[in-house]
Short mmCIF file of C-alpha atoms in Angstrom, two decimals:
data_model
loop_
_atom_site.label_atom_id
_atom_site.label_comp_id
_atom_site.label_asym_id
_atom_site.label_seq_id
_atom_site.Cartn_x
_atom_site.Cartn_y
_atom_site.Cartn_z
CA UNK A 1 -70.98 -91.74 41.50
CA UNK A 2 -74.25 -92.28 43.60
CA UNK A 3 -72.51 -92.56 46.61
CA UNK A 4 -70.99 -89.09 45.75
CA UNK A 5 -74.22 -87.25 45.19
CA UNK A 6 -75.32 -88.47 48.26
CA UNK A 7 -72.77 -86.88 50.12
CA UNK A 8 -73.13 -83.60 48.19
CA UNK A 9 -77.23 -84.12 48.82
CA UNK A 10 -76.11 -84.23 52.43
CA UNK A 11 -74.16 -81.47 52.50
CA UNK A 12 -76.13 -79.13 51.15
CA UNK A 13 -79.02 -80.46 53.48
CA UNK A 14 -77.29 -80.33 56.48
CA UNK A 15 -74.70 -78.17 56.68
CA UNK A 16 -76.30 -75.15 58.05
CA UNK A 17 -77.76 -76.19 61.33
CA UNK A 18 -76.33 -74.76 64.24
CA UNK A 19 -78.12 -76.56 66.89
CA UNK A 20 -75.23 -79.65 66.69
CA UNK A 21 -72.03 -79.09 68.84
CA UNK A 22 -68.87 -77.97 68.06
CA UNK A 23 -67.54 -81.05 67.37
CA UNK A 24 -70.47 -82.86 65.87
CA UNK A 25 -73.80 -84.30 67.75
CA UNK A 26 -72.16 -87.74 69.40
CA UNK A 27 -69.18 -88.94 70.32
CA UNK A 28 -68.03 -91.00 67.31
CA UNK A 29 -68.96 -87.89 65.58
CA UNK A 30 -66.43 -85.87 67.59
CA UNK A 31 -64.07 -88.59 66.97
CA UNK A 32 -64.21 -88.73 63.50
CA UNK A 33 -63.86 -84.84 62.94
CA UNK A 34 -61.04 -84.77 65.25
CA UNK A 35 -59.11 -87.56 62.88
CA UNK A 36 -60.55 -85.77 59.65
CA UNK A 37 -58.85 -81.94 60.58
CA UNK A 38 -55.50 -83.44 61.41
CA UNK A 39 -56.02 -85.19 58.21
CA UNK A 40 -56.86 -82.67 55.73
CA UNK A 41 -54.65 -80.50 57.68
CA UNK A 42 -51.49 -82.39 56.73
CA UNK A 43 -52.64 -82.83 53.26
CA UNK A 44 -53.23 -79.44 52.87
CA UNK A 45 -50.10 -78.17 54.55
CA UNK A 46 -48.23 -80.56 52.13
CA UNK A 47 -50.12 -79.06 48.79
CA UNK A 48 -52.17 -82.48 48.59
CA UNK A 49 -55.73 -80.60 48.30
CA UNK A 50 -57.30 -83.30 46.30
CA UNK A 51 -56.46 -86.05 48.94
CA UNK A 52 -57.56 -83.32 51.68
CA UNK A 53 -61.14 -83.37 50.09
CA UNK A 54 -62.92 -86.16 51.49
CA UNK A 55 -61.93 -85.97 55.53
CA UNK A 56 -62.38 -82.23 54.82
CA UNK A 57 -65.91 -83.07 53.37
CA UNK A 58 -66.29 -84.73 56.65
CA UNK A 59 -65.57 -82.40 58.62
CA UNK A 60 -67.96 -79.60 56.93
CA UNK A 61 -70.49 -82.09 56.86
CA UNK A 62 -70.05 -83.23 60.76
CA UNK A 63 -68.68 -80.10 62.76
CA UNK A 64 -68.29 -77.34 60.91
CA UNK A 65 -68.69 -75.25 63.68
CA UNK A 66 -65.35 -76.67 65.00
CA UNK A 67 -62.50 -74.69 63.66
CA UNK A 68 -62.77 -71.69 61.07
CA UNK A 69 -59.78 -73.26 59.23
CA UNK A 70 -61.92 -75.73 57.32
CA UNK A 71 -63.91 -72.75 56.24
CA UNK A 72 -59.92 -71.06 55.36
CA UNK A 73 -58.82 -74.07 53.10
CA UNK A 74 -62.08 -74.98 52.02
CA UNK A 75 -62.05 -73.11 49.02
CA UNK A 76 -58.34 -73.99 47.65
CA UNK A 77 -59.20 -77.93 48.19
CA UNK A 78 -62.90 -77.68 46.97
CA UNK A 79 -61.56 -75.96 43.38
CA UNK A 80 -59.01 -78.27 43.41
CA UNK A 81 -61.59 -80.97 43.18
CA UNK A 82 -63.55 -79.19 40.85
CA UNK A 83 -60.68 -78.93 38.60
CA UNK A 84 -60.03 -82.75 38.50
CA UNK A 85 -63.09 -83.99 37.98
CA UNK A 86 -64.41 -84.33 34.28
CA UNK A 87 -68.28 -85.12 34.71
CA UNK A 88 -70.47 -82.32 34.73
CA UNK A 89 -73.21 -83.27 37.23
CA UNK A 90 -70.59 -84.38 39.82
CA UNK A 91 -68.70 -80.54 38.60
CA UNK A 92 -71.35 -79.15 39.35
CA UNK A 93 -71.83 -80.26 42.68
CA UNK A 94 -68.81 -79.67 43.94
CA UNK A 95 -69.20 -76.19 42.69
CA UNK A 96 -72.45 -75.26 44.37
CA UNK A 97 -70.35 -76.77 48.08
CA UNK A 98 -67.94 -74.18 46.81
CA UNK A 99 -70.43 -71.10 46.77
CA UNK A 100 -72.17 -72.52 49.79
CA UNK A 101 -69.27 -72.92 52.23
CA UNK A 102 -68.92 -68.37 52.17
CA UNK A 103 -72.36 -68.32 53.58
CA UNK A 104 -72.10 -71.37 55.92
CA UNK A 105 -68.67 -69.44 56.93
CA UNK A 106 -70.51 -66.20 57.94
CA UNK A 107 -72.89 -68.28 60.00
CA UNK A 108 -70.00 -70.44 61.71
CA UNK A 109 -68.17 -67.49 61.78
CA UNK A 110 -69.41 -64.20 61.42
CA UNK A 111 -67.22 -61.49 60.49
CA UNK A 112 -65.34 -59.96 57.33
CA UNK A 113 -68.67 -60.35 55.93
CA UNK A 114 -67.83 -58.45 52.45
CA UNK A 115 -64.56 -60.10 51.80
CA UNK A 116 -66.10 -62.86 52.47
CA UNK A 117 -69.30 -61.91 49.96
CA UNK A 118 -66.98 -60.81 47.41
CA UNK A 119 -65.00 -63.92 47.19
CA UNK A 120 -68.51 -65.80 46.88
CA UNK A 121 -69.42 -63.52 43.82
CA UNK A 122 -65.90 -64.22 42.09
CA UNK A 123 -66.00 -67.76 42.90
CA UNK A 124 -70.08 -67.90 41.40
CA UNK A 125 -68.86 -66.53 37.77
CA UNK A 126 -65.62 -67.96 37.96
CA UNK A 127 -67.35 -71.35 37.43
CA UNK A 128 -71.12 -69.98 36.48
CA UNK A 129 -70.10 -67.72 33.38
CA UNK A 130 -73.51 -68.07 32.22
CA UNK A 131 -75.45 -67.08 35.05
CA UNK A 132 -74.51 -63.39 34.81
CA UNK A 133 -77.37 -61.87 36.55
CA UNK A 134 -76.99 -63.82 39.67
CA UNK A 135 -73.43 -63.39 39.64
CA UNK A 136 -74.35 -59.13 39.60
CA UNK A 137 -77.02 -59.52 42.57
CA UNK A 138 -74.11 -61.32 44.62
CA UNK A 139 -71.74 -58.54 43.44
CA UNK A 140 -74.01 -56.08 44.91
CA UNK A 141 -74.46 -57.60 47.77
CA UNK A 142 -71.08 -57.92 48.47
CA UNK A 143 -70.34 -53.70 47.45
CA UNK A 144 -73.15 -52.99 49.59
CA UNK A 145 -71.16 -54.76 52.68
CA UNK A 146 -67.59 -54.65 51.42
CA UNK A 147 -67.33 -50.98 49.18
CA UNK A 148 -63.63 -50.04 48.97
CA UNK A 149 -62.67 -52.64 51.26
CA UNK A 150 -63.20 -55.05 47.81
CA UNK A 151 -59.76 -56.69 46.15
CA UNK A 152 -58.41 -55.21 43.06
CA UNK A 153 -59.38 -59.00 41.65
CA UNK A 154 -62.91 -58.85 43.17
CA UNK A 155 -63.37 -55.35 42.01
CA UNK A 156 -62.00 -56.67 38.18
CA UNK A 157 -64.54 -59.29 38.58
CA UNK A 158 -67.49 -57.49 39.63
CA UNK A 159 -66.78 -54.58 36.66
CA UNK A 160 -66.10 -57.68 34.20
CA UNK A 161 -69.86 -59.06 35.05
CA UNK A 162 -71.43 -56.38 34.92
CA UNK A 163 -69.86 -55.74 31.62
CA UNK A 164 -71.76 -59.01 30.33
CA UNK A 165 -75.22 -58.28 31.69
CA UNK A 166 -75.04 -55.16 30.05
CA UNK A 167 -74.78 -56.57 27.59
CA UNK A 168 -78.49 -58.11 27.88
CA UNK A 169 -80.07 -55.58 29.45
CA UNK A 170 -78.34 -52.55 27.84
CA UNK A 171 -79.15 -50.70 30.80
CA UNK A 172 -75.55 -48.00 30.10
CA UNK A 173 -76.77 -45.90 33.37
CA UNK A 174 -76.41 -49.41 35.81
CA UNK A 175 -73.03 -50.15 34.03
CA UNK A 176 -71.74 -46.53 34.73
CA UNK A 177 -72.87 -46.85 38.54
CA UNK A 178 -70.87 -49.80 38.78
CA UNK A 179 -67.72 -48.75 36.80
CA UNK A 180 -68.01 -45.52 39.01
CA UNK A 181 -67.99 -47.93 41.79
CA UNK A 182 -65.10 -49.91 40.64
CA UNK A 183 -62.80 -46.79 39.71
CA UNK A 184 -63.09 -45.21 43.11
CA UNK A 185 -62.64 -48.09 44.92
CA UNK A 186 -59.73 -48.63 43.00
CA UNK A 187 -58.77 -45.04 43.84
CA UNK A 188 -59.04 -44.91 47.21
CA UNK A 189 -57.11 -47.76 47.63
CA UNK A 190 -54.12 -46.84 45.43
CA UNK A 191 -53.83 -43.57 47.10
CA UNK A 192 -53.66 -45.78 50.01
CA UNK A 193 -50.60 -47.38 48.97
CA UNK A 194 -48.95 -44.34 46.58
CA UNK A 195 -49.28 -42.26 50.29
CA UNK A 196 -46.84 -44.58 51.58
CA UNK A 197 -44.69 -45.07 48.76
CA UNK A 198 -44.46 -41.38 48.99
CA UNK A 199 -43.73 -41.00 52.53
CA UNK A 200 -41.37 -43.78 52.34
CA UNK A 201 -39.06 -42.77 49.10
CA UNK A 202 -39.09 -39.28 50.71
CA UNK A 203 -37.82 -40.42 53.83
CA UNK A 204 -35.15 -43.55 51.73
CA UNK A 205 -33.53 -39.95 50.75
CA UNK A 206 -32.36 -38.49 53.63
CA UNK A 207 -31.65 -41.97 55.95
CA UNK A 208 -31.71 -45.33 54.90
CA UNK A 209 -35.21 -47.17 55.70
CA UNK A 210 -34.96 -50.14 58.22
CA UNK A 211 -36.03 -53.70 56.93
CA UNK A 212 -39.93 -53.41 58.58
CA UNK A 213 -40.27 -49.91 56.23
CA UNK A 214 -38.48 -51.53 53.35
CA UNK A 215 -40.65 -54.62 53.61
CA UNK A 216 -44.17 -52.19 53.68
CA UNK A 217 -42.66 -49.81 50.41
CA UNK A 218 -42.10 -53.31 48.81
CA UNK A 219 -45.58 -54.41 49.86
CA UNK A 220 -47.36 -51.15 48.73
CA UNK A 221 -45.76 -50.52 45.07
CA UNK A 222 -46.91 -54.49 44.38
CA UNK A 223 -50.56 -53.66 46.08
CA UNK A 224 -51.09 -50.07 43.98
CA UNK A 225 -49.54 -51.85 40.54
CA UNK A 226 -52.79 -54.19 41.07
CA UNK A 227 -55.16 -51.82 41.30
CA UNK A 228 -53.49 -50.08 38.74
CA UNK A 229 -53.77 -52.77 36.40
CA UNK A 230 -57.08 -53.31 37.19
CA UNK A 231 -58.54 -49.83 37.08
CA UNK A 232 -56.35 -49.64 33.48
CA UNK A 233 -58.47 -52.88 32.20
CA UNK A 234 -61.82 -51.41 33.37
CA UNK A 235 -60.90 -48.42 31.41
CA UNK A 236 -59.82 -50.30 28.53
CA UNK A 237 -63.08 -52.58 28.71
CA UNK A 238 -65.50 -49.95 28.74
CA UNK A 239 -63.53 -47.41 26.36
CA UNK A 240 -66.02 -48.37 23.53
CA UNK A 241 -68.09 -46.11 25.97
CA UNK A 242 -66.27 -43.36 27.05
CA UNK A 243 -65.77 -41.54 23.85
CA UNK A 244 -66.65 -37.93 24.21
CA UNK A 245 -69.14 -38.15 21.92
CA UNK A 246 -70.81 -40.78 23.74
CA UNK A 247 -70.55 -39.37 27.65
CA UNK A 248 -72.30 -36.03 25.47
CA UNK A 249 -75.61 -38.54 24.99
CA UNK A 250 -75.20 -39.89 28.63
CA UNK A 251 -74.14 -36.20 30.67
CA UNK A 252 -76.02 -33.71 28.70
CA UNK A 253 -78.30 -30.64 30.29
CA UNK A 254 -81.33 -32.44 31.28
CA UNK A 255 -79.63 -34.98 33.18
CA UNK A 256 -77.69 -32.37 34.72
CA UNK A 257 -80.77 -30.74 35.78
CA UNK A 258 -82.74 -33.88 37.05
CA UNK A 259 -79.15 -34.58 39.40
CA UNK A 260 -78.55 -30.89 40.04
CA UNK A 261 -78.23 -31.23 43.79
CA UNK A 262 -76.54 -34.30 43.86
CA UNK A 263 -72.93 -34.24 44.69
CA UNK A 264 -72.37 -37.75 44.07
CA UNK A 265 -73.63 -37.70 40.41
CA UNK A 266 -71.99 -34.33 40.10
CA UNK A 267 -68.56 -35.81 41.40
CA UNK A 268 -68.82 -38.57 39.10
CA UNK A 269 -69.99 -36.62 35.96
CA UNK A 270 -67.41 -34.02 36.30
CA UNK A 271 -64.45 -36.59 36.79
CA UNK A 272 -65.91 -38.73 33.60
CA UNK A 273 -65.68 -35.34 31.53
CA UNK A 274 -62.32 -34.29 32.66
CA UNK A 275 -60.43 -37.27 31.48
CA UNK A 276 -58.84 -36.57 27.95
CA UNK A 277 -60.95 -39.43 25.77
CA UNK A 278 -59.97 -41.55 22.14
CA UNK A 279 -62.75 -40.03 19.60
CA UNK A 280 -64.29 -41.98 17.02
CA UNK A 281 -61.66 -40.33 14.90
CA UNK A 282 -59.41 -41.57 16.78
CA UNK A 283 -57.94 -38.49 18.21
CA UNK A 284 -57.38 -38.13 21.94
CA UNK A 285 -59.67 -35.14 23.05
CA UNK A 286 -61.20 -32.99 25.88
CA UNK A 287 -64.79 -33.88 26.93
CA UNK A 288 -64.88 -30.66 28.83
CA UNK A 289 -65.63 -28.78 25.64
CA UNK A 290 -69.18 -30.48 26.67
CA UNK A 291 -70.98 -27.67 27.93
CA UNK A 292 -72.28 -29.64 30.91
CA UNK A 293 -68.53 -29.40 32.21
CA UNK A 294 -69.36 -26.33 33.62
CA UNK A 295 -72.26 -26.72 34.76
CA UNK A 296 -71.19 -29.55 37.00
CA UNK A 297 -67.94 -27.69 37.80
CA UNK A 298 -69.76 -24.58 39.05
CA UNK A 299 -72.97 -26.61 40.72
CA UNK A 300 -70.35 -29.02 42.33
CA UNK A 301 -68.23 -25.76 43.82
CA UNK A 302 -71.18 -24.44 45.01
CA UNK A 303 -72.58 -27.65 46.67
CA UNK A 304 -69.31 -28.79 48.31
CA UNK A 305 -65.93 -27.24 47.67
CA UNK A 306 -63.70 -30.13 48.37
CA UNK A 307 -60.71 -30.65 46.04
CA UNK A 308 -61.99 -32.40 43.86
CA UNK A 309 -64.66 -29.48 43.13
CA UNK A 310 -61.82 -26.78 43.09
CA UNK A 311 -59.76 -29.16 40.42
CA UNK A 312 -62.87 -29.17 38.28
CA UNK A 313 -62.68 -25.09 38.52
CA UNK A 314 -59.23 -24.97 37.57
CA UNK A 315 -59.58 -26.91 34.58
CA UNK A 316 -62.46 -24.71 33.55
CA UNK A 317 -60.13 -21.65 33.90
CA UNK A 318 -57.86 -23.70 31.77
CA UNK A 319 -60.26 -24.14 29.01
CA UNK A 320 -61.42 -20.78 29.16
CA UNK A 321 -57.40 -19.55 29.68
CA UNK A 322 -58.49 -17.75 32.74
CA UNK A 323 -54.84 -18.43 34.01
CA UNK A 324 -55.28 -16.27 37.23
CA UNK A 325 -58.80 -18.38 37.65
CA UNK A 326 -56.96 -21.49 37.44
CA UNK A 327 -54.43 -20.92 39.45
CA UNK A 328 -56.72 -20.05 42.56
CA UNK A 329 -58.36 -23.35 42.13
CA UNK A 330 -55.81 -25.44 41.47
CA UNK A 331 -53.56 -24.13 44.57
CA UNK A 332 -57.03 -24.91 46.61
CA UNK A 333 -57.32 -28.55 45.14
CA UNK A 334 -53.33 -28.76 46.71
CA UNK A 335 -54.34 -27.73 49.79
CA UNK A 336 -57.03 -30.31 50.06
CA UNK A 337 -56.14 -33.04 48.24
CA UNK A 338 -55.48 -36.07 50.55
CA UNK A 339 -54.34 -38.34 47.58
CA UNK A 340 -50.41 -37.41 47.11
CA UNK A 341 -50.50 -38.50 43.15
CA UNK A 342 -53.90 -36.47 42.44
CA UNK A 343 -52.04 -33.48 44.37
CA UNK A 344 -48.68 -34.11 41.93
CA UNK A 345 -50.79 -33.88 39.26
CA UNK A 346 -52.31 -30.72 40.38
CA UNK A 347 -48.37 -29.02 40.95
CA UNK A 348 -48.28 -30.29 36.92
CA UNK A 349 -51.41 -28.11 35.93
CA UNK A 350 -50.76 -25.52 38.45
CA UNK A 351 -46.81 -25.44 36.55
CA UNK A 352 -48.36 -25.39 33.19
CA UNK A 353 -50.97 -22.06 35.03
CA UNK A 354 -47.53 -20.88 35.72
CA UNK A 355 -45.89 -21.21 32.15
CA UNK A 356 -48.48 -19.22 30.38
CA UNK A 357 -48.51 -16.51 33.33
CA UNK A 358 -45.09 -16.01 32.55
CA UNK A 359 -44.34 -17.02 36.34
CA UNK A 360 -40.90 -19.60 35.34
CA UNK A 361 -40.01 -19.72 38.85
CA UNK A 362 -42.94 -20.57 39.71
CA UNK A 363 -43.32 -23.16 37.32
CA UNK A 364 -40.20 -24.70 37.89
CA UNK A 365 -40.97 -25.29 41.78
CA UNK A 366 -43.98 -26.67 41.46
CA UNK A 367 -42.31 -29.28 38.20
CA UNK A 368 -40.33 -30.38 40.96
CA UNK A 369 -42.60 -30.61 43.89
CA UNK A 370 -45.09 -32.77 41.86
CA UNK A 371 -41.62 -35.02 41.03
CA UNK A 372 -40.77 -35.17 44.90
CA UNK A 373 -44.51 -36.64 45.52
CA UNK A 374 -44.39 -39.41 42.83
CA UNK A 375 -41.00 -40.74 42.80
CA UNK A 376 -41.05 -43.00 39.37
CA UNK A 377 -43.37 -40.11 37.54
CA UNK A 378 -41.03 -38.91 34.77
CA UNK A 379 -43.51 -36.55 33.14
CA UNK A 380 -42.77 -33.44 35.55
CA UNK A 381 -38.92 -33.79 34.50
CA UNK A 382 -40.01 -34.00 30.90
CA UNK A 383 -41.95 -30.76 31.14
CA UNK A 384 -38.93 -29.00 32.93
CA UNK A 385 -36.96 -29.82 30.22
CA UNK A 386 -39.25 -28.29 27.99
CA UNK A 387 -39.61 -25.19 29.69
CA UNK A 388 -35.74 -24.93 30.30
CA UNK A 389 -35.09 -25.18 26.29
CA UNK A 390 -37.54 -22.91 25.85
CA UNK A 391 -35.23 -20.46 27.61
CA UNK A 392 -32.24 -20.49 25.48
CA UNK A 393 -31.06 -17.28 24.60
CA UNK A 394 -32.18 -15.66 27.13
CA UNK A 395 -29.84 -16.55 30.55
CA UNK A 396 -25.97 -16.15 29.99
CA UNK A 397 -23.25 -13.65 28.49
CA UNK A 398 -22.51 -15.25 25.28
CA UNK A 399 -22.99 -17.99 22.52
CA UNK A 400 -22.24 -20.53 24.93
CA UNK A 401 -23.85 -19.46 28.18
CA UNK A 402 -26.72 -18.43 26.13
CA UNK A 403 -27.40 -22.12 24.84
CA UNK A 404 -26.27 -24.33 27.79
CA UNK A 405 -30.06 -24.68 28.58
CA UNK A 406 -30.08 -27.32 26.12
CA UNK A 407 -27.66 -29.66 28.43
CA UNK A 408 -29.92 -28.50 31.87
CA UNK A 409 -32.85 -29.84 29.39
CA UNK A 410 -30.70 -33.07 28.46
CA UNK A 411 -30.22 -33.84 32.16
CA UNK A 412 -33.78 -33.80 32.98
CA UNK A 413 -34.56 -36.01 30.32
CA UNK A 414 -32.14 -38.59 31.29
CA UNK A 415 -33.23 -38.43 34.18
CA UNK A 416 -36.50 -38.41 33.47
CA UNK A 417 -36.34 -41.75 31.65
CA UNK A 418 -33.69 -43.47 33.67
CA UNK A 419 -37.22 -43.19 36.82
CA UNK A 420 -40.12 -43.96 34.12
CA UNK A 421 -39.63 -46.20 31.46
CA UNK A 422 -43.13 -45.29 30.10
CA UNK A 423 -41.66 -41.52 28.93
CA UNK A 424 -38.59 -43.37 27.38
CA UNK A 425 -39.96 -42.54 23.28
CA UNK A 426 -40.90 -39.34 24.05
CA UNK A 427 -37.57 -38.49 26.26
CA UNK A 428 -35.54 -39.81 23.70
CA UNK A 429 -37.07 -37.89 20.55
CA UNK A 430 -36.19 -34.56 22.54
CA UNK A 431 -32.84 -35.57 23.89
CA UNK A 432 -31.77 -36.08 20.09
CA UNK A 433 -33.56 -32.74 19.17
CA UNK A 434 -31.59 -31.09 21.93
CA UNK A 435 -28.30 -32.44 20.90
CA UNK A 436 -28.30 -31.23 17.63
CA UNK A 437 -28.55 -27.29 19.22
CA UNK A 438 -25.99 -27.64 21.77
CA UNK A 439 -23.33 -24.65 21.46
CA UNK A 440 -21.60 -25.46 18.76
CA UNK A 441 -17.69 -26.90 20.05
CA UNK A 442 -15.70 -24.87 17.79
CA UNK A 443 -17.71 -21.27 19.09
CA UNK A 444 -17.08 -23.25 22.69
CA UNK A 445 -13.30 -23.48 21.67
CA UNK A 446 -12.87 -19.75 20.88
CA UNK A 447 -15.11 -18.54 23.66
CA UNK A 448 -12.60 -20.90 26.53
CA UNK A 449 -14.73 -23.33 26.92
CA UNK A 450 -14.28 -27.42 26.23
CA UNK A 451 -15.67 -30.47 27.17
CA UNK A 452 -15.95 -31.47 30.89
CA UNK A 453 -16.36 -27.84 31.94
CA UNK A 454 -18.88 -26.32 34.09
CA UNK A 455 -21.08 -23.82 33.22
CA UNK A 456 -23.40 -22.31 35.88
CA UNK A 457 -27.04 -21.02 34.24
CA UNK A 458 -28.45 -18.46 36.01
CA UNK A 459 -31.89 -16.75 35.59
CA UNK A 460 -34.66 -18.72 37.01
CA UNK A 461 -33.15 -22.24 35.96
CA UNK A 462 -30.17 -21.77 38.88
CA UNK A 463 -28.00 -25.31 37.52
CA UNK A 464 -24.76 -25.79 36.81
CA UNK A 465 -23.72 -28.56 33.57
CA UNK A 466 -21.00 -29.57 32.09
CA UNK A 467 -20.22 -29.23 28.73
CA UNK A 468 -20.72 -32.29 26.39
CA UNK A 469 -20.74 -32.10 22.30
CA UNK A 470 -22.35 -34.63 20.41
#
């Protein structure tokens, strides 16, 4: 035990100064560091990180200027150690080597400096849950370097500890800096990956992608499900917060006016308010009925009229049904929109503008655009279908032709679910509505028509079906 504390003692003392050589201050120094690294090198290439500790220790200790691997497999053999060993002074220890070794690293070797902060923050409250405020300041420090370049799992962390020092300082405008941190870090990154997933799918359906391009699509639907998940937990973690009622105490007027010319707080208060929230009833709701929607939706426009600005403008049109309003700004949020899955959800709104303008061809394009852009989205499909049942009567001669909307509708459900399991409930309640008002098989029967048969719909739906009774 002593003789272990001494070598932590000595660690921490002299690891650090650069003045030594590569390879350690003397020969037998260089000797032994040479022996350690092929040492802990085959123990760590073989999984055996807790035999790889002590030559590793060595070599940090001796020359750990020498190679930047020590400061690469450092970490995985140092928590390996940690793990193992039961006393908590010794634990301890080997924990504060741990935190060390990311700033000895960016003296040794500078560069990556916020991955390499941001792993030192996660690794700090990993094993220093208590020490929440020091874990934030390192957290900081790392956003400051890092910003959107953090991990989904370093981003998770730093939201999760800030989380717990609000909860002593119950400073709610720090936590919402840092959540708005988080979530567009998280977004930039996952449009990022969902641009190349929908590049790639596009392009999978006119050729067949070769194994590099199979390999990346693979690559970037597991990278965007991460930050998925993790912007879906911050959500969830700080949903106590983020009822309307709530954002109304934290974005009312006279905040508004003491941020009035900034864009950043403007961006960020008009994207917390457009988001449909739980209530305290329970209810989902809009928190643009806040009136400070439109102020920041107008101040915003006027300040910078990027697409985010415009989308902002459309939904006010929305809320006020100022269809023609909304569909100005919502075509400009499309045309400036660099994130592919914010600009399919703009072809939804701007299809739901078309709906209530009466404008069904209209609507039905841009249902299917914002389906081409996110391959796995069912909801477009699921709105199509809605639309096209909404038609029946209206295309087609007779009883049958009048009614075969109902099987175009079908389709687009199936399909709709068979690409997003997530729609399934919802798919499935209106496929059995829809079967139940199919043309009925007997009028079919009189009319020449039976199962298996085509039947073209015109109007603006344009498909052909074929018949099926249920």
């Amino acid at each position: 035990m002593k003789r272990i504390l001494f070598v932590l003692g000595a660690v921490l003392m002299t690891v650090g100064v650069k003045g030594q050589g590569k390879w350690g201050s003397s020969t037998a120094d260089s000797v032994s560091c040479y022996e350690g690294y092929n040492i802990f090198g085959s123990y760590y290439q073989s999984k055996n990180y807790l035999d790889a500790f002590e030559p590793w220790l060595n070599v940090y200790q001796t020359c750990p200027g020498a190679k930047k691997a020590t400061f690469i497999y450092g970490p995985k053999i140092v928590e390996t150690k940690i793990k193992s060993t039961t006393d908590a002074v010794e634990k301890q220890g080997y924990i504060e080597i741990l935190v060390k070794l990311y700033d000895d690293r960016l003296i040794y070797f500078p560069g990556k400096e916020g991955y390499v902060l941001s792993e030192k923050a996660s690794k700090y409250i990993k094993y220093n849950s208590d020490s929440v405020e020091q874990a934030a300041q390192y957290f900081d420090a790392a956003y400051t370097v890092a910003g959107n370049d953090m991990s989904a799992s370093q981003l998770n962390a730093y939201f999760l500890t800030n989380i717990k020092w609000f909860n002593v300082t119950k400073d709610v405008d720090e936590l919402f800096i840092v959540y708005n941190r988080a979530i567009e870090a998280l977004e930039y990154n996952s449009m990022r990956y969902s641009n190349d997933i929908s590049v790639l799918s596009a392009k999978a359906d006119t050729v067949e992608l070769s194994a590099k391009e199979l390999k990346t699509l693979a690559k970037s639907e597991k990278n965007m499900s991460n930050y998925d998940k993790v912007q879906s937990n911050i959500e969830k973690a700080l949903s106590p917060l983020l009822t309307c009622e709530k954002l109304a105490i934290i974005y009312n007027e006279a905040k508004f006016n003491e941020h009035i010319d900034d864009t950043e707080w403007l961006k960020r208060a008009g994207k917390m308010l457009q988001k449909e929230r739980t209530g305290e009833d329970g209810e989902l709701t809009s928190c643009t009925d806040n009136p400070v929607f439109l102020l920041v939706a107008e101040r915003l426009y006027e300040l910078e009229p990027s697409a985010g600005a415009a989308r902002s403008m459309a939904i006010l049109g929305v809320r006020k049904s100022d269809w023609s309003m909304a569909k100005k700004y919502y075509t400009e949020a499309i045309d400036q929109e660099e994130d592919l899955r914010k600009t399919s959800d703009d072809y939804m709104g701007l299809a739901y503008v078309n709906n209530k303008m009466g404008d069904l061809p209209s609507a039905k394009r841009n249902c299917l655009k914002a389906g081409q852009l996110r391959k796995n989205w069912g909801n477009p499909y699921l709105y199509l279908a809605t639309l096209y049942a909404s038609a029946a009567g209206e295309c087609g001669a007779n009883a049958v032709e009048k009614n075969a909307v109902y099987w175009a509708a079908i389709n687009k459900l199936t399909y709709a679910r068979s690409i997003d399991p997530s729609i399934a409930d919802k798919a499935n309640q209106l496929i059995s509505a829809y079967s139940k008002v199919v043309p009925d098989k007997g009028v079919a029967f009189q009319l020449g028509f039976k199962e298996g048969d085509s039947i073209n719909i015109g109007c603006w739906i344009n498909e052909t079906v074929s018949i099926k009774f249920y």
